[in-house]
Amino acid sequence: MIVQSKGMRLSKKILLITGWGGGAELLKPLHEALEQCEHTVERINIFNALDEQVLQQQVEYARAFDVILGWSLGGQLATLVVHQIEKQYEEQKVLITLASNPCFVGQESWSNAMPVETFQQFKQSFEQDAITTLKRFGFLVCQGADTARKDFLVMQKLIRPQSIALLKQGLLMLEQLNLVEIYENYQGDQLHVIAEHDALVPYQVMQNIHNLAAKNLSVVSIDGASHGFPCFMVEQTVQIVEDFLNEKV
């Protein structure tokens, strides 16, 4: 059962963007829970934002929504989309990211991220044996929660096979994107939700994001959560989203 916030509630059009590796079905439970809160919800898979034409198509599609919400790589894609909408149309959408790092692979200016060597090893492993690497990635998504074993089994039922080409494009985006400046300068409302025990996005990134002191930026954490909390801690995730949206009414 979803606990609804008291006071005025406003139905929103919400676009969900999933993360790397498993397809949009992974966010189906979150999608359905948000619909129970009277929102209109659509969900999409990752897309190649490094292709300007593909990005533009998604920007035009996303304009019809009030809230762009992304998980992991999907959070980075959501960030790119709201930035382009603001830049091209002078419109601000609500940006919400879940377990997402604006700079996934460490750089000199953003060190709370996956070390370059670790990412390169993962990428090489994917090139050599995609299926085994995806399974390992699934364990990392669930790692850190007390319910990791159960969560992994739940996730297996939701995962859909992905094209190798799209997965490779996703890895390239994770490697190259640094969206810290967008976080700093975006004029719309933004919420970033970080997991305490995330095995892919360091918990310390929460402080980095908080330190950006952007105009309308909020950052919160979920205790005891893994990277996969949007799939496995749906009620808590929805409550955080609802509280944030109701604050902004």
XYZ file of C-alpha atoms in Angstrom:
249
model
C 0.000 0.000 0.000
C 1.309 3.448 -0.943
C 1.028 6.032 1.823
C -0.160 9.285 0.294
C 0.860 12.696 1.559
C -1.852 14.852 3.048
C -2.853 18.182 1.595
C -3.306 19.195 -2.009
C -2.184 16.594 -4.524
C -1.645 17.343 -8.156
C -1.587 14.717 -10.864
C 1.593 14.917 -12.951
C 2.717 13.508 -16.258
C 5.856 11.524 -15.426
C 8.369 10.044 -17.857
C 10.486 7.202 -16.432
C 13.836 6.339 -18.019
C 15.382 3.031 -16.987
C 19.037 2.218 -16.360
C 21.650 0.212 -18.254
C 21.454 -3.511 -18.815
C 17.932 -4.811 -18.293
C 15.287 -2.802 -20.129
C 12.295 -0.711 -19.117
C 10.366 -3.575 -17.452
C 12.638 -3.148 -14.422
C 10.727 0.042 -13.638
C 7.285 -1.515 -14.151
C 6.576 -1.826 -10.379
C 7.524 1.843 -9.867
C 5.473 2.833 -12.909
C 2.370 1.093 -11.545
C 2.856 2.507 -8.037
C 3.077 6.067 -9.386
C -0.102 5.470 -11.398
C -1.811 4.460 -8.140
C -0.989 7.982 -6.957
C -3.041 9.310 -9.894
C -0.089 10.313 -12.052
C 0.027 9.639 -15.785
C 3.195 7.630 -16.371
C 5.174 6.432 -19.391
C 8.464 4.561 -19.286
C 11.215 4.162 -21.844
C 14.483 2.302 -22.241
C 17.897 3.940 -22.446
C 18.746 5.603 -25.768
C 21.935 6.810 -27.426
C 22.130 10.437 -26.296
C 25.537 10.789 -28.000
C 23.604 10.756 -31.300
C 22.171 14.286 -31.633
C 19.228 13.141 -33.744
C 18.222 10.441 -31.255
C 18.565 12.880 -28.352
C 16.432 15.466 -30.152
C 13.651 12.924 -30.733
C 13.595 12.134 -27.014
C 13.659 15.832 -26.092
C 10.597 16.486 -28.262
C 8.816 13.465 -26.772
C 9.674 14.503 -23.199
C 8.283 18.034 -23.622
C 4.786 16.660 -23.032
C 5.706 15.590 -19.465
C 5.950 17.543 -16.195
C 8.513 15.301 -14.504
C 11.471 13.486 -16.062
C 12.640 10.728 -13.717
C 15.596 8.457 -14.428
C 17.339 5.583 -12.692
C 21.135 5.263 -12.895
C 22.159 5.912 -16.541
C 18.509 6.894 -17.018
C 19.107 9.691 -14.509
C 21.909 11.016 -16.683
C 19.656 10.784 -19.735
C 16.880 12.598 -17.846
C 19.396 15.324 -16.959
C 20.435 15.750 -20.598
C 16.792 15.882 -21.689
C 15.686 18.561 -19.196
C 18.789 20.589 -20.050
C 17.941 20.514 -23.752
C 14.290 21.393 -23.091
C 15.416 24.389 -21.038
C 17.984 25.422 -23.636
C 15.744 25.052 -26.685
C 12.310 25.973 -25.342
C 12.994 27.902 -22.118
C 10.812 25.432 -20.212
C 11.751 23.795 -16.918
C 10.703 20.253 -16.137
C 11.060 18.659 -12.708
C 14.195 16.478 -12.762
C 14.393 13.441 -10.473
C 17.321 11.011 -10.504
C 17.509 7.730 -8.591
C 20.881 6.097 -7.816
C 22.505 8.250 -10.472
C 25.928 9.884 -10.571
C 26.269 12.946 -12.838
C 29.759 11.654 -13.640
C 29.706 7.845 -13.398
C 33.411 7.241 -14.074
C 35.877 9.160 -11.944
C 37.540 12.317 -13.234
C 39.982 14.691 -11.601
C 37.185 17.131 -10.805
C 34.729 14.417 -9.624
C 36.430 11.590 -7.764
C 33.431 10.021 -5.980
C 32.680 7.737 -8.893
C 33.706 4.373 -10.294
C 37.510 4.259 -10.725
C 38.624 4.382 -14.372
C 40.479 1.045 -14.069
C 37.394 -0.711 -12.648
C 35.217 0.601 -15.459
C 37.740 -0.400 -18.145
C 37.877 -3.924 -16.702
C 34.077 -4.096 -16.741
C 33.939 -2.871 -20.349
C 36.570 -5.395 -21.427
C 34.709 -8.157 -19.616
C 31.503 -7.169 -21.440
C 33.302 -7.341 -24.815
C 34.559 -10.853 -24.023
C 31.442 -12.350 -22.399
C 28.371 -10.127 -22.360
C 26.015 -12.625 -20.686
C 28.296 -13.393 -17.736
C 29.096 -9.694 -17.327
C 25.412 -8.750 -17.296
C 24.779 -11.352 -14.593
C 27.651 -9.924 -12.552
C 26.222 -6.453 -13.068
C 22.875 -7.717 -11.773
C 24.552 -8.856 -8.548
C 26.132 -5.397 -8.177
C 22.721 -3.745 -8.620
C 21.363 -5.797 -5.694
C 24.495 -5.803 -3.513
C 24.335 -3.922 -0.233
C 20.722 -4.576 0.720
C 19.777 -7.163 3.358
C 17.401 -8.641 0.774
C 20.030 -8.902 -2.015
C 19.405 -12.589 -2.829
C 15.642 -12.174 -3.013
C 16.020 -8.936 -4.984
C 18.238 -10.653 -7.553
C 15.550 -13.283 -8.181
C 12.885 -10.587 -8.541
C 15.095 -8.714 -10.989
C 15.625 -11.795 -13.171
C 11.874 -11.921 -13.826
C 11.804 -8.295 -14.983
C 14.947 -8.221 -17.132
C 14.453 -8.301 -20.897
C 17.220 -9.098 -23.417
C 18.889 -5.963 -24.766
C 20.687 -5.377 -28.046
C 24.467 -5.515 -27.704
C 24.741 -2.326 -29.784
C 22.538 -0.381 -27.345
C 24.415 -1.769 -24.341
C 27.739 -0.699 -25.878
C 26.339 2.785 -26.508
C 25.225 2.832 -22.871
C 28.716 1.990 -21.657
C 30.138 4.770 -23.812
C 27.705 7.244 -22.245
C 28.557 6.075 -18.721
C 32.231 6.527 -19.562
C 31.982 9.962 -21.182
C 29.135 11.915 -19.599
C 29.941 14.540 -16.984
C 26.762 16.450 -16.167
C 27.882 18.238 -13.013
C 27.563 21.658 -14.668
C 23.947 20.915 -15.603
C 23.185 20.076 -11.957
C 24.827 23.373 -10.969
C 23.062 25.575 -13.494
C 19.650 24.001 -14.122
C 16.888 26.442 -13.163
C 14.137 23.862 -12.673
C 13.439 21.816 -9.538
C 15.712 18.805 -9.136
C 15.780 15.912 -6.671
C 18.597 13.366 -6.480
C 18.051 10.203 -4.424
C 21.149 8.248 -3.351
C 21.346 4.741 -1.831
C 23.369 4.210 1.345
C 24.848 0.861 0.244
C 25.054 1.405 -3.518
C 27.803 -0.762 -5.062
C 27.913 1.320 -8.267
C 27.421 4.935 -7.167
C 29.458 5.862 -4.044
C 27.307 7.127 -1.171
C 29.783 10.006 -0.711
C 28.549 11.497 -3.987
C 25.573 12.772 -1.980
C 27.818 15.331 -0.281
C 29.369 16.341 -3.605
C 25.920 17.006 -5.064
C 24.809 18.849 -1.938
C 27.932 21.039 -2.116
C 26.969 22.259 -5.580
C 24.489 24.574 -3.824
C 22.387 24.837 -6.966
C 19.274 26.994 -6.854
C 16.486 24.391 -6.658
C 18.430 21.230 -5.857
C 17.484 18.671 -3.189
C 19.405 15.507 -2.374
C 18.226 12.712 -0.062
C 19.400 9.215 0.793
C 17.693 5.897 1.491
C 19.157 3.951 4.426
C 20.137 0.350 3.795
C 19.376 0.581 0.095
C 21.205 -0.927 -2.873
C 21.567 0.548 -6.371
C 18.359 -1.278 -7.266
C 16.091 0.510 -4.781
C 13.731 1.851 -7.491
C 12.905 -1.803 -8.299
C 12.916 -3.276 -4.799
C 11.946 -0.435 -2.433
C 9.071 0.893 -4.479
C 6.915 2.249 -1.641
C 9.773 4.225 -0.148
C 10.793 5.538 -3.567
C 7.258 6.673 -4.365
C 6.913 8.338 -0.958
C 10.087 10.367 -1.556
C 8.907 11.377 -5.034
C 5.426 12.275 -3.763
C 6.773 14.325 -0.859
C 9.022 16.257 -3.225
C 6.288 16.902 -5.792
C 3.790 17.961 -3.122
C 6.342 20.393 -1.686
C 6.594 22.005 -5.101
C 2.822 22.436 -5.582
